[in-house]
Structures are given as structure tokens and as C-alpha cells.
Short mmCIF file of C-alpha atoms in Angstrom, two decimals:
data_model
loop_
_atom_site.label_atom_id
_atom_site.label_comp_id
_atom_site.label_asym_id
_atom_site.label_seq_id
_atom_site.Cartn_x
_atom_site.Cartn_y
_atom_site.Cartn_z
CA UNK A 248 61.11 137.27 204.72
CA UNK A 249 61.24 138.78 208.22
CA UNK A 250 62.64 142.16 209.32
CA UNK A 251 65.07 141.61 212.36
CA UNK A 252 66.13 145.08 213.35
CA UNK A 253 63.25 147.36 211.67
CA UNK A 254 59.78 146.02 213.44
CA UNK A 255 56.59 147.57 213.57
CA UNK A 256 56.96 149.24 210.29
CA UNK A 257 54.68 148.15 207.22
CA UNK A 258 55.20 146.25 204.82
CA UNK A 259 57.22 144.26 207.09
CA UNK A 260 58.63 142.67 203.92
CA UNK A 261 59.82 145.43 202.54
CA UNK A 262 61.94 146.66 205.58
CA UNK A 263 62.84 143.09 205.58
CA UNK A 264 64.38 143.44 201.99
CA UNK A 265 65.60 146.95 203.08
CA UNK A 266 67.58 144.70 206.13
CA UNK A 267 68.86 141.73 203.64
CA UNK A 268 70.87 144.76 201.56
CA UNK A 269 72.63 146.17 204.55
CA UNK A 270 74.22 142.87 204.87
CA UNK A 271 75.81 143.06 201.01
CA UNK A 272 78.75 145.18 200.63
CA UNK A 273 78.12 147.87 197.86
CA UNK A 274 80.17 150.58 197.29
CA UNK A 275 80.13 152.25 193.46
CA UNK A 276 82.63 149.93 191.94
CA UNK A 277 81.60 146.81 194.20
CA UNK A 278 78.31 146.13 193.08
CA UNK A 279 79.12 142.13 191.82
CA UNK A 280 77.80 140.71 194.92
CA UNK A 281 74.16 142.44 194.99
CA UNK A 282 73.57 142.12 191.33
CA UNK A 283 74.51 138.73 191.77
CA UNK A 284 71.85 138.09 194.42
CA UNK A 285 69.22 140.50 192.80
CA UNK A 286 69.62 137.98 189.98
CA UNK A 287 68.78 134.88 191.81
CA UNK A 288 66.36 136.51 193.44
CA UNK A 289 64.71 136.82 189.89
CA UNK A 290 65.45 133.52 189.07
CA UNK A 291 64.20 131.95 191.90
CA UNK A 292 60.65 133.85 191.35
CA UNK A 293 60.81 132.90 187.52
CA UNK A 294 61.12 136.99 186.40
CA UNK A 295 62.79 138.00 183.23
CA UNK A 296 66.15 139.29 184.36
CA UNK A 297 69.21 140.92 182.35
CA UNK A 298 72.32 141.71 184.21
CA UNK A 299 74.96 142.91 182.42
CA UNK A 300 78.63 143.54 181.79
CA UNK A 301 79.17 146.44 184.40
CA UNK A 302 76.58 144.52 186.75
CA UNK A 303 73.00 146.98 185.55
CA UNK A 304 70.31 144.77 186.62
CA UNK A 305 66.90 144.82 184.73
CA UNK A 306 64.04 142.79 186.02
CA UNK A 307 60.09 142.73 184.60
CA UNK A 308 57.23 141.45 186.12
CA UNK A 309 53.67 141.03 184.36
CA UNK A 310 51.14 142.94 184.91
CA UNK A 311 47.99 141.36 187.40
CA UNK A 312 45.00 140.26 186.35
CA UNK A 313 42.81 143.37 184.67
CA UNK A 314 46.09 145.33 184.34
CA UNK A 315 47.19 143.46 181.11
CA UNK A 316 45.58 146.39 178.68
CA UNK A 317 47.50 148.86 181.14
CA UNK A 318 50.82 151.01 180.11
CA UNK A 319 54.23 149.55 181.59
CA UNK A 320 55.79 151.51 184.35
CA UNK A 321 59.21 152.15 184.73
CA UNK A 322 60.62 152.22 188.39
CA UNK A 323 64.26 152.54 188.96
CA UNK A 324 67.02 153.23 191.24
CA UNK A 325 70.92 152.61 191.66
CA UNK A 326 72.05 149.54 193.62
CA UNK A 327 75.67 151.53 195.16
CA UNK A 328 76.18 153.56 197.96
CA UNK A 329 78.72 155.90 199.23
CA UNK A 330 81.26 154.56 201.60
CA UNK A 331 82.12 157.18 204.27
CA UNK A 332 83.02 155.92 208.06
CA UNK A 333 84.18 158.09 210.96
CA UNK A 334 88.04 157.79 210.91
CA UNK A 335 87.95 156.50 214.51
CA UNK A 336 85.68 153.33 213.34
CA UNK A 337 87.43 150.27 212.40
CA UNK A 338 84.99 148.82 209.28
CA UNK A 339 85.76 147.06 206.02
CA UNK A 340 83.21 148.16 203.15
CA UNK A 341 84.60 145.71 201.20
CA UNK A 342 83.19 142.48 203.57
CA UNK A 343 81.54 144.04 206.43
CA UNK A 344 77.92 144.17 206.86
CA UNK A 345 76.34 147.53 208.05
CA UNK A 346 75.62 147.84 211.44
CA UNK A 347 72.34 149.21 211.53
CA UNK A 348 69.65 150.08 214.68
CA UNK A 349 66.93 152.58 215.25
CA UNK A 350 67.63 155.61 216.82
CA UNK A 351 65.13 157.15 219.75
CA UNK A 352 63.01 159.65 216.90
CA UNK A 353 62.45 156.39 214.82
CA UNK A 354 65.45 157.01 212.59
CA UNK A 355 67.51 154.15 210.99
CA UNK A 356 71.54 154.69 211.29
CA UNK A 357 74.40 152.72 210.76
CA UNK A 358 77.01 152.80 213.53
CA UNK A 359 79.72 154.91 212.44
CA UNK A 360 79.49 154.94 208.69
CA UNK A 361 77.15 155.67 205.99
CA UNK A 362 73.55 153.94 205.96
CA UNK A 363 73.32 153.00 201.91
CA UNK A 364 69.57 154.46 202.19
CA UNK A 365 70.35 156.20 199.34
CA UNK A 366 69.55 154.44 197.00
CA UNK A 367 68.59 151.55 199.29
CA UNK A 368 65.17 152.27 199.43
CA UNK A 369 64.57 152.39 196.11
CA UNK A 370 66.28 148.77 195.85
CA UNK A 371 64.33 147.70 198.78
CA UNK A 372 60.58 148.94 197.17
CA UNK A 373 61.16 147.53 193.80
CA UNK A 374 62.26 143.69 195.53
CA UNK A 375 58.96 143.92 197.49
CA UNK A 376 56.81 144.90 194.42
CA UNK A 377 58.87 141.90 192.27
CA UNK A 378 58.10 139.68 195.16
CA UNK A 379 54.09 140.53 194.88
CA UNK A 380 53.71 142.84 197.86
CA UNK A 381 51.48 144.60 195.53
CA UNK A 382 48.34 142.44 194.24
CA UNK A 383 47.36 144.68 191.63
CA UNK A 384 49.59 146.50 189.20
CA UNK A 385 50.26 147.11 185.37
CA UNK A 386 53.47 145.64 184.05
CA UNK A 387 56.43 146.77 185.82
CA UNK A 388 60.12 147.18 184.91
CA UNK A 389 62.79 147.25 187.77
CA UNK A 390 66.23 148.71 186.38
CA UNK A 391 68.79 148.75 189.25
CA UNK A 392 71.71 150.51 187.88
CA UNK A 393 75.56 150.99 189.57
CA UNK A 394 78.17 153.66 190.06
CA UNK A 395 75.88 156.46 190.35
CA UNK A 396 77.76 157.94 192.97
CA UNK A 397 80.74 157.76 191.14
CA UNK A 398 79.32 159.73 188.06
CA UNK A 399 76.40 157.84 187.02
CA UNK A 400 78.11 155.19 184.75
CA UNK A 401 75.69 152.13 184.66
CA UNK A 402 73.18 154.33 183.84
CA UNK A 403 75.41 155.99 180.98
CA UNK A 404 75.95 151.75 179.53
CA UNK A 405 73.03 150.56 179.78
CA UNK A 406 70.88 148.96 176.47
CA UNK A 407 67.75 151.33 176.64
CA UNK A 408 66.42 149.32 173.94
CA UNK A 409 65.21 146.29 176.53
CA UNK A 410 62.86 149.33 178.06
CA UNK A 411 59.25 149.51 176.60
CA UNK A 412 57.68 151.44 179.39
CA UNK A 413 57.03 154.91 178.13
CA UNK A 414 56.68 156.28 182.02
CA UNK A 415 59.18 156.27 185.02
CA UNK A 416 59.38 156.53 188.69
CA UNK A 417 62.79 157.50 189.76
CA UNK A 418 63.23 156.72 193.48
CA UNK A 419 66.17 158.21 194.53
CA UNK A 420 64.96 161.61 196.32
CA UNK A 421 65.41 162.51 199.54
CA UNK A 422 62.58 164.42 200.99
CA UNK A 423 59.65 163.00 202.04
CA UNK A 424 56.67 165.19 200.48
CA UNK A 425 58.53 166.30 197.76
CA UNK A 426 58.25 164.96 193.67
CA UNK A 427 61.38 166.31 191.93
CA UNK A 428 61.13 167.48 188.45
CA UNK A 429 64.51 168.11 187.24
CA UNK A 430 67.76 168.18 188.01
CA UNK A 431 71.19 169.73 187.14
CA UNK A 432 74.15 168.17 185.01
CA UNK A 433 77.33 167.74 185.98
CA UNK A 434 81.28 167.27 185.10
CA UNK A 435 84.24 165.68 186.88
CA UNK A 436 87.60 167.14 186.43
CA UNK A 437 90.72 166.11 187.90
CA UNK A 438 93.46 168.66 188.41
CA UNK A 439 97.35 167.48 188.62
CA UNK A 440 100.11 170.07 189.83
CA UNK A 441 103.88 168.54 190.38
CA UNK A 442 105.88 169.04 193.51
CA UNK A 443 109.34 170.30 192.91
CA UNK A 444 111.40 168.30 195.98
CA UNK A 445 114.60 169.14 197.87
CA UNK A 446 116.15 166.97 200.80
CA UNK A 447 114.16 166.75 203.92
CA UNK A 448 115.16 169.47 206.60
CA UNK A 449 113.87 170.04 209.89
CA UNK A 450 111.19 168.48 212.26
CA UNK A 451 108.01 166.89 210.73
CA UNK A 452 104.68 167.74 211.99
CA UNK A 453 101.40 165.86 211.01
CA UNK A 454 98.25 168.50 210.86
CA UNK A 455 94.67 166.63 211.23
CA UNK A 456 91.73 168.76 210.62
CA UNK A 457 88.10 166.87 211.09
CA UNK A 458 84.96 167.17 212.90
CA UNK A 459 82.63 168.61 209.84
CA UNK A 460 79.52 168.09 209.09
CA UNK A 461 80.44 166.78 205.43
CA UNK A 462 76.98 166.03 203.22
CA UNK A 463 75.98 165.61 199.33
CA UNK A 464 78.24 168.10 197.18
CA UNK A 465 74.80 168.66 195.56
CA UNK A 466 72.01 168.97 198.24
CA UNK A 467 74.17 170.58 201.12
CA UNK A 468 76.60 172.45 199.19
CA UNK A 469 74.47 176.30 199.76
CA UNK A 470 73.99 174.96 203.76
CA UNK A 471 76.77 176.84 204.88
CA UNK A 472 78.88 173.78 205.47
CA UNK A 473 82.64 173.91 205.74
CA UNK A 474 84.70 171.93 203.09
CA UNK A 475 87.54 170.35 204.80
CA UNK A 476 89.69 170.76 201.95
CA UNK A 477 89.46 174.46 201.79
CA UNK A 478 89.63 174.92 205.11
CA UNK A 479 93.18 173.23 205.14
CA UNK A 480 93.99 175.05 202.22
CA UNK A 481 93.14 178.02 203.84
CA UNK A 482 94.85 177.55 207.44
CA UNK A 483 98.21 176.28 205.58
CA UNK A 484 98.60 179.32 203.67
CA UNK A 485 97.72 181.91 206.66
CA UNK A 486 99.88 180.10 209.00
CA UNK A 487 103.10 180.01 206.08
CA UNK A 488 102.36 183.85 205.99
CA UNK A 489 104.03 183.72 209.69
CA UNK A 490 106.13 181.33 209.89
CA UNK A 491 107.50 179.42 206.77
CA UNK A 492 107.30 175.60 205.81
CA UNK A 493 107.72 172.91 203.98
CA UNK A 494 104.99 170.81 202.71
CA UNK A 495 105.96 167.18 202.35
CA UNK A 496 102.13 165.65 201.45
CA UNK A 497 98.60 166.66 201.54
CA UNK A 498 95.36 165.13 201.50
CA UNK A 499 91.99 164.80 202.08
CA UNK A 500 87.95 163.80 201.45
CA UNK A 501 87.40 160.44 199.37
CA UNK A 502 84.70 160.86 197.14
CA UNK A 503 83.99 163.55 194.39
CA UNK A 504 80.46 163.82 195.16
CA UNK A 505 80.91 164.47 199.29
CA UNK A 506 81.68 167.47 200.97
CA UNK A 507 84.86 166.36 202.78
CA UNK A 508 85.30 166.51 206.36
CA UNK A 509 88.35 165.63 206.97
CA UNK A 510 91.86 166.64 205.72
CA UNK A 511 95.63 166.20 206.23
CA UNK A 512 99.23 167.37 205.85
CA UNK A 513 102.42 166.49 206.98
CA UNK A 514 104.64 169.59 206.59
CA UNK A 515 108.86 170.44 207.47
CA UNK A 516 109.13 173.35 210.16
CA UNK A 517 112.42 174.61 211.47
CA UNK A 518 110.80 175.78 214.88
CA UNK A 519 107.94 173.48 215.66
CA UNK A 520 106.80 175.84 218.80
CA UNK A 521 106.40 178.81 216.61
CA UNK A 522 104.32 177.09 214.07
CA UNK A 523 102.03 175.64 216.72
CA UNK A 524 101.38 179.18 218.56
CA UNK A 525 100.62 180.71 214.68
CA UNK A 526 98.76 177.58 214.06
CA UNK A 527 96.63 177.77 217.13
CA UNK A 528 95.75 181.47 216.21
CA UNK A 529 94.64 180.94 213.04
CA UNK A 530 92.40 177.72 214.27
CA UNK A 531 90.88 180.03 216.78
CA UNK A 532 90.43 182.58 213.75
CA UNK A 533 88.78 179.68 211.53
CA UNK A 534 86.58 178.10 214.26
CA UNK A 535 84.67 181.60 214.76
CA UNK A 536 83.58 181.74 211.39
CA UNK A 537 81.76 178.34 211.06
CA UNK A 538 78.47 177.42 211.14
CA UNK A 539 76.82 175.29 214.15
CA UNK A 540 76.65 172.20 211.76
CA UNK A 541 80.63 172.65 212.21
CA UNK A 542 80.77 173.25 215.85
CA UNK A 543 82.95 169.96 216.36
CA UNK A 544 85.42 171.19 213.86
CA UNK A 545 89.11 170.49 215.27
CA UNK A 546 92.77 170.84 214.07
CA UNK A 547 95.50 168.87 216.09
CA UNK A 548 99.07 168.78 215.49
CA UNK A 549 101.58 166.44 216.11
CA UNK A 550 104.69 165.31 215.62
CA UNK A 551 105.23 162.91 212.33
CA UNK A 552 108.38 161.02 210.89
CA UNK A 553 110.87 162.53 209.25
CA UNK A 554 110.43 161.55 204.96
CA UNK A 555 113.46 161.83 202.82
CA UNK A 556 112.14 164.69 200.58
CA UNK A 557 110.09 167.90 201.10
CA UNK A 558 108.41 170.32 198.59
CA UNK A 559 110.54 173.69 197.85
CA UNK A 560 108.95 176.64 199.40
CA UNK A 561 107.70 177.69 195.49
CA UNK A 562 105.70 174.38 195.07
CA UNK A 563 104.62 174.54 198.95
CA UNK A 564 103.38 178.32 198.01
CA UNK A 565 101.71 177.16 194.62
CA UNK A 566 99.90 174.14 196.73
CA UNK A 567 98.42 176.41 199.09
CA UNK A 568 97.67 179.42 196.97
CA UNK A 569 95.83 176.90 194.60
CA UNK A 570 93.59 175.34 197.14
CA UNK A 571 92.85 178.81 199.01
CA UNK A 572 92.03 180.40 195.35
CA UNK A 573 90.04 177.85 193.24
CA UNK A 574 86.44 178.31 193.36
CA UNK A 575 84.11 176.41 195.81
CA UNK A 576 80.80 175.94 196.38
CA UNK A 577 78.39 177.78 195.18
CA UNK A 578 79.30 180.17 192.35
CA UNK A 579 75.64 181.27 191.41
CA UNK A 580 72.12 180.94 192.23
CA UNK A 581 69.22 180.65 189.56
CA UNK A 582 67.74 183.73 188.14
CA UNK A 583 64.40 181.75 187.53
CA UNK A 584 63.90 179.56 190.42
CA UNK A 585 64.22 180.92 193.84
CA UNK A 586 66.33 179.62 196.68
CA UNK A 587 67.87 177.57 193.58
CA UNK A 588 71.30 176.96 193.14
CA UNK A 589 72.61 177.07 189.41
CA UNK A 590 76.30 176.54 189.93
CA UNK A 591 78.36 175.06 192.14
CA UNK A 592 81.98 173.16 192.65
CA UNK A 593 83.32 171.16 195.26
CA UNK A 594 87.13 169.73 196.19
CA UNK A 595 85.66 166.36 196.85
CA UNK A 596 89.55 165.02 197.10
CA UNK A 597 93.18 165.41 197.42
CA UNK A 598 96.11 163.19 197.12
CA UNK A 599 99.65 163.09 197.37
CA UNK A 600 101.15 160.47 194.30
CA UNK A 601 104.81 160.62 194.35
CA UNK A 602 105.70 164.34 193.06
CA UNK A 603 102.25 164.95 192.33
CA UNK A 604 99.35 166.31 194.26
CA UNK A 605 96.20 165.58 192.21
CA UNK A 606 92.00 167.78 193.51
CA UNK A 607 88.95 166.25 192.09
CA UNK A 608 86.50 168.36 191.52
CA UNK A 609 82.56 168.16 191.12
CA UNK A 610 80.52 170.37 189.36
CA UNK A 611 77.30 171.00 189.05
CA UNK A 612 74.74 173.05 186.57
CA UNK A 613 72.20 172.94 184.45
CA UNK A 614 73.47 175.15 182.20
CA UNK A 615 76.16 173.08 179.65
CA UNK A 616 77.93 176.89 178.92
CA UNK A 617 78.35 176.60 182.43
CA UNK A 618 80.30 173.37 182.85
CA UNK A 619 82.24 174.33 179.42
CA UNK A 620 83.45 177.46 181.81
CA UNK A 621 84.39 175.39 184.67
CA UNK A 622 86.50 172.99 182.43
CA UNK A 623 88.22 175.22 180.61
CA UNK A 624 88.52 177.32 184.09
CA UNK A 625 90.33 174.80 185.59
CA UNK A 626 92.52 173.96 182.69
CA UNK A 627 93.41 177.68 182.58
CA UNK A 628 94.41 177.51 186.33
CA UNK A 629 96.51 173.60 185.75
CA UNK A 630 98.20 175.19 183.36
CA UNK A 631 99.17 178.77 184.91
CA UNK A 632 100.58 176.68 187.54
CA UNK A 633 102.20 174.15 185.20
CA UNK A 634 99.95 171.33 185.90
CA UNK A 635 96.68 169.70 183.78
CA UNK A 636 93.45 168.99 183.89
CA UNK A 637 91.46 166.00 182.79
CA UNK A 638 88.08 165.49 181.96
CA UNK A 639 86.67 162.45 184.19
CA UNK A 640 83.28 162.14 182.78
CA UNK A 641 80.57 164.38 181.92
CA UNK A 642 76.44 163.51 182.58
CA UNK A 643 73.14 165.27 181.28
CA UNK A 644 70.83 167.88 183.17
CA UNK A 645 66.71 166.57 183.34
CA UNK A 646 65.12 169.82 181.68
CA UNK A 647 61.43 170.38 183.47
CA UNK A 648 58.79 169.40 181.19
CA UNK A 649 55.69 171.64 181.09
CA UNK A 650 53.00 168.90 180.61
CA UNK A 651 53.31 165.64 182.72
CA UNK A 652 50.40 163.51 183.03
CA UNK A 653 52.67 161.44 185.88
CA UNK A 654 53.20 163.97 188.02
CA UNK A 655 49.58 165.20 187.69
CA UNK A 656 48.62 161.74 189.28
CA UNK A 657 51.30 162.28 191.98
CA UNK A 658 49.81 165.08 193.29
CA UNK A 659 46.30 163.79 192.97
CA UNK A 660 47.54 160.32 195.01
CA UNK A 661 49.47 162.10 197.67
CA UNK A 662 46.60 164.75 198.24
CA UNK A 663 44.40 161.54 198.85
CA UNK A 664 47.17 159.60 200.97
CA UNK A 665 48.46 162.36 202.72
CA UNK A 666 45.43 165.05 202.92
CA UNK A 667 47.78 168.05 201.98
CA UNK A 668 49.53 168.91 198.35
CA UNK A 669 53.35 167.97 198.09
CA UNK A 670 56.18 170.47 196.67
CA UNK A 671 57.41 170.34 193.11
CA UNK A 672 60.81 170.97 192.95
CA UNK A 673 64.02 170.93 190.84
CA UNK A 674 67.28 170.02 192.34
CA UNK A 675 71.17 171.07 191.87
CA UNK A 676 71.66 167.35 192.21
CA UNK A 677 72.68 165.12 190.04
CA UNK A 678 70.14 162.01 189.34
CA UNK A 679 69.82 159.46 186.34
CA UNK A 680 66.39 161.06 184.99
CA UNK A 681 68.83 162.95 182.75
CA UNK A 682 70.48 159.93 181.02
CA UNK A 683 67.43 157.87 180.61
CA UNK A 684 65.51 160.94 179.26
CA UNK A 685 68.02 161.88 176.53
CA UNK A 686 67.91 157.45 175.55
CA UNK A 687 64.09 157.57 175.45
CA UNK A 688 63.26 161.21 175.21
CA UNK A 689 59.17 160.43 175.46
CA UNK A 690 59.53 158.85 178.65
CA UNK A 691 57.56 161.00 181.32
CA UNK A 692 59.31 160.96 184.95
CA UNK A 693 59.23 161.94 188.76
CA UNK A 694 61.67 161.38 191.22
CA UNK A 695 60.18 160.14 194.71
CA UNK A 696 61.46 159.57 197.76
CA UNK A 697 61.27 159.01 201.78
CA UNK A 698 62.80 161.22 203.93
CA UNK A 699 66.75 160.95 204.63
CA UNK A 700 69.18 163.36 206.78
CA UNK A 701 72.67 163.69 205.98
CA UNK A 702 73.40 161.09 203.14
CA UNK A 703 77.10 160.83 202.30
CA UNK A 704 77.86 161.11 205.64
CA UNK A 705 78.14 158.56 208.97
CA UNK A 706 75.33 160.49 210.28
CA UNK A 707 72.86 159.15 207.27
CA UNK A 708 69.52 158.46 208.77
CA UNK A 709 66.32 157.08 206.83
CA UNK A 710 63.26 158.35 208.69
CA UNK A 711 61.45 154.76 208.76
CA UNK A 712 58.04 156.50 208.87
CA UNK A 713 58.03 158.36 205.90
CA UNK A 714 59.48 155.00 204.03
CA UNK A 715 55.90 154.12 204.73
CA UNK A 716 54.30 157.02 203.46
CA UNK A 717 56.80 156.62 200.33
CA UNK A 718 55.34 153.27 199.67
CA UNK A 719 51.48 153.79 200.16
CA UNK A 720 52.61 156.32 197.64
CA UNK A 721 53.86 154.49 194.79
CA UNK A 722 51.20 152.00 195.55
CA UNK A 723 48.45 154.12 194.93
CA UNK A 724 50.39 155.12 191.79
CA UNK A 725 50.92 151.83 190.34
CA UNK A 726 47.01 151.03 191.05
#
């Protein structure tokens, strides 16, 4: 197989692989078509292979000649990728193939959307070490799991009983030089509120508010980085403070797990200049207080058509005050790890259905007391307001274990790679290491990685270099 796009870069095979994936649409829920093809691809090399029902793929390979008597290692990774495009690029993630190309500081982008390097890479090391990039290894198990971005489903179905390998490298981190060692838990709630309605009065104005930096509700959520829907949240109620209106639908971000950037409303006014002046104040107010990250923060208004129903000002007031008031971000760093965040929540999404606007939270700690709270938190606010909440799905913290003879060999093979010790850290994060760990509670883990910017964003860039690095890496692991 021969890279097209990525050259220079070795093993040209697996940038090659890396190349082949961009082509196969993958969002979390859309993984048919690549565990389809990683399943030929094991068929056509003769591996053992198991896909199954909800599309987990899990391929072995023996080990090499004088590796037979060696333990089995475990590598694994998840197959989907979060879909995120800049609203001013016209792309289908359900049939397009990524647009990828090398920037000028050797950093691989996709035009206008998300990359899929997370958890591409991982997808892209484990074909090349199937496909015998590697001539001497022990036994190796691939397990390519889906809908980890979505709350880390395949990893929650899958039959841990076809595993024998007893130790695991994880390869969905992010930071090149780094071996993660835990990792928080998190929950998924969804929070409904109804919209009392009333005949549609007035003129209809459409208010767009974009240009943020976005990121990964776990790795970027203490980086200062505005949430769109807040911000909206925020803007709607200081403006209604001045000059009253109607909301007729609200919305915004499209994935729990992502720090929205973007956000919209279409609200009733009775004097469209007034609100705009009010409006333009408080943007002024807003833009002042952001980070640089945010500098290309906007809100436009315009005019929009006229619906046939509007929100009373009592449900417009309970919208607003809700978004403004529920807790974002982070809500409390660790008291034993510095620079560590314990707790945090983000409004991944909003949506108007019908008379119903519906916020999906996130949230993230290691500490189960701590996601109890923020369930029965929220419920307590649904229900103030007259709403609900519902419990999406729920997944397991990866406690730090003391003794690990794995990452002990880490160290030891990136000192000798590298020439310099790499960081041991625990994330807020959510990874699989959790789920697998409570199903085979022996196994010993690290999670590895090259080094990405901005995943769960358009601007997602894989630093091609350090893919390198991350290779020679697990490489001198396996060997």
C-alpha cells in the first residue's frame, strides 16, 4: 500500500493505512462500512477476526518466530470519529471522503471539518502491525471498538471473554511524550423543559453566534474556552433584561462530548431596532471577556420568517434563566493531583422539538458521589422548572494502579527512543481503559499516543512527526 498525500513519513505503510481510513465515512453510529473493510482486510491476510452485532471488530495475529513462549498483548482503539465541519463548508459525513493535506509545520488537517485522528491512529498502527510491518512480536490482539465518542458503547457490548491477553496498550491519547494512567468516569443526562406557546406577534429575528474555538469537553474544558451555548444563554437573558422578547426556538452544538461553538435562536421582538442597539451592547460586553482562543467570536442578527407560535414571556424567562444558571465547566479541581481537574459539565447540545427544548449534558469525574450529585442536580433543576431529566448512559473511571510492570517498560523504551523521560499523567477524559479494566480487572494498561491539536474541532491536526515517534514506540514495546 502507498501513501498518496502523507510522503516522507515512515512507515510509509502505515500513513498509507492512516490515508485508506480518511476515505471511509465513520461517524459514532456509522461505523458498518470500516468494520466491514477491517474484516476483509483480515480475511484476505487469513487472521482470526470477530465482528460483531454493533460492528466491535477483534482481530489476532500469532506471535513470530521466538515470540511463541511470549505473553499476548492487547492493543486497542475505537474505529469512530467525531463529525464537526465549519457551518460555511458544504460536506456529507455520511458519503464524503475527508479532504486531507499537510499543513506548512508538517501538520495533517482536513479541510474544513474534523480530521478522525482520534482514534485514527490507533486504527492505522494496529492495520500496519496485522499486515507484518513489525517482524518480530509476541501474539497480538487488535480490538477496534465503535461509538466511543458517543459514550463508549462498543466498548460497554463487547464479549471480553474472546480476550486472553493479560496486558493492554490503549492508543487513544493525545500528547506526544505522555503515557496516561487513568482517567475519569463519566454520565450523560438529557434535560427536557416544555415551551408554553401563544400566537406569533411581532417581527422575527434570527441570532447566530459562532466563531469559538470549540475542543474535547474533557481535555479543553479548564482552557478558558467559551461554550457557545452559555454564551447564548447568557446574551439572551441580558439583552430580555432591556428590551423584552419572545423566544420562538433555540439551539445549538451537536455532540455531547464537544465544546460547542456555535449556537442559535430565532426570537419575536416588537421593535427590532431597539433589540439590535441592546444586542450590540451586550456583544461588545461579551467579546471583552473572552479568551484569545475566542478572538473570532461573532453574533449577527437578522431578520427570520415569521412562525405561527412563540414561547410566552414565562417559558422565554425559564429558557434563558436555565441556560445562564446551570453549571458549566469546571466545578472542581483535584485535591491530590495538581493542575487536575476533578469535575466538570458541559452543554454539549440544544434543540428545539415541537414544545420542547431538550440540553445534553456531559459530565465528567472520577469520583461516582460526584456524578450521583450531578444527576440528581439536574433532576432537581428539570423538575423546579417542570421539566425531566434522563439518564443517557453512564461509563467507569480507570483508577491508577500503584505497580505496573507495562508502564515501567514504557518509560524504559521511550528513555532509549527518545533520550529524555516522558510524563505520567491522569486525565479528566473519558477513555475505554475503564470498561475493559472492570471486564478483566488483572489486565495492566497505558494509554499512548502521537501528538494532536484541537480534536473535536475542524481545526484537528495530527502532528505527522510524532506519529513516528508513537510508532518506534510501541515497536520497541512489542519487541
Amino acid at each position: 500500500m502507498e501513501a498518496k498525500i502523507i510522503k516522507g513519513y515512515s512507515p510509509e505503510r502505515l500513513f498509507a493505512f492512516f490515508e485508506e481510513i480518511t476515505k471511509i465515512p465513520r461517524g459514532s453510529g456509522n461505523e458498518a462500512g470500516i468494520a466491514a473493510w477491517l474484516e476483509n482486510f483480515a480475511r484476505e491476510r487469513g487472521l482470526y477476526c470477530v465482528k460483531d452485532e454493533v460492528n466491535n471488530v477483534f482481530i489476532k495475529c500469532p506471535a513470530t518466530k521466538g515470540y511463541e513462549n511470549e505473553p499476548a498483548v492487547l492493543l486497542q482503539g475505537h474505529t469512530d470519529m467525531v463529525c464537526e465541519k465549519n457551518s460555511d463548508v458544504d460536506f456529507d459525513f455520511e458519503k464524503d471522503p475527508l479532504d486531507i493535506y499537510i499543513d506548512d509545520n508538517g501538520f495533517l488537517r482536513a479541510r474544513g471539518t474534523t480530521l478522525g485522528a482520534d482514534n485514527g491512529v490507533a486504527v492505522a498502527i494496529m492495520l500496519s502491525l496485522l499486515d507484518g510491518e513489525l517482524s518480530e512480536h509476541p501474539a497480538l490482539e487488535c480490538l477496534f471498538t465503535v461509538e466511543e465518542e458517543t459514550g463508549l458503547d462498543g466498548a460497554k457490548a463487547f464479549d471480553y471473554s474472546l480476550v486472553g491477553a493479560k496486558k493492554m496498550i490503549n492508543l487513544d491519547s493525545e500528547n506526544d511524550g505522555e503515557v496516561i494512567v487513568g482517567c475519569a468516569g463519566g454520565t450523560f443526562q438529557r434535560v427536557s423543559l416544555s415551551l408554553d406557546r401563544v400566537d406569533f406577534n411581532g417581527v422575527a429575528l434570527r441570532i447566530s453566534l459562532g466563531g469559538l474555538m470549540g475542543g474535547h469537553s474533557g481535555e479543553n474544558i479548564n482552557s478558558g474556552r467559551a461554550n457557545a451555548n452559555k454564551l447564548l444563554g447568557r446574551a439572551l437573558l441580558e439583552i430580555g433584561t432591556a428590551c423584552p422578547f419572545n423566544l420562538v426556538s433555540i439551539s445549538g452544538g451537536s455532540k455531547d462530548n464537544a465544546i460547542p461553538r456555535e449556537a442559535e435562536a430565532i426570537v419575536a421582538v416588537s421593535d427590532a431596532v431597539h433589540f439590535e442597539k441592546v444586542a450590540s451592547d451586550v456583544i461588545a460586553k461579551i467579546r471583552g471577556e473572552l479568551s484569545d482562543e475566542d478572538s473570532s467570536f461573532f453574533m449577527r442578527i437578522e431578520k427570520a420568517d415569521s412562525a405561527e407560535k412563540m414561547a410566552t414571556k414565562a417559558s422565554t424567562d425559564k429558557i434563558c434563566g436555565f441556560i445562564s444558571s446551570v453549571q458549566n465547566g469546571v466545578i472542581a479541581m483535584s485535591t491530590n493531583i495538581k493542575g487536575l481537574v476533578e469535575f466538570s459539565r458541559n452543554l454539549g447540545i440544544i434543540t428545539t422539538d415541537g414544545d420542547t427544548v431538550n440540553f445534553i449534558f456531559s459530565t465528567r469525574s472520577a469520583i461516582d458521589s460526584q456524578l450521583d450529585f450531578a444527576e440528581r442536580e439536574l433532576g432537581s433543576l428539570a423538575s423546579l422548572l417542570g421539566g425531566s431529566m434522563e439518564k443517557l448512559g453512564r461509563y467507569p473511571g480507570w483508577e491508577y494502579a500503584r505497580v505496573s510492570p507495562l508502564r515501567e517498560k514504557f518509560f524504559a523504551v521511550y528513555r532509549s527512543l527518545v533520550g529524555k523521560d516522558p510524563e505520567s499523567n491522569v486525565i479528566h477524559a473519558g477513555l475505554e481503559c475503564g470498561i475493559i479494566k472492570s471486564h478483566i480487572p488483572d489486565m495492566d494498561i497505558i494509554s499512548i499516543g502521537p501528538g494532536m491539536r484541537d480534536i473535536h474541532s475542524p481545526d484537528e491536526a495530527l502532528d505527522l512527526a510524532s506519529l513516528e515517534r508513537t510508532w518506534k514506540v510501541v515497536c520497541g514495546l512489542l519487541k
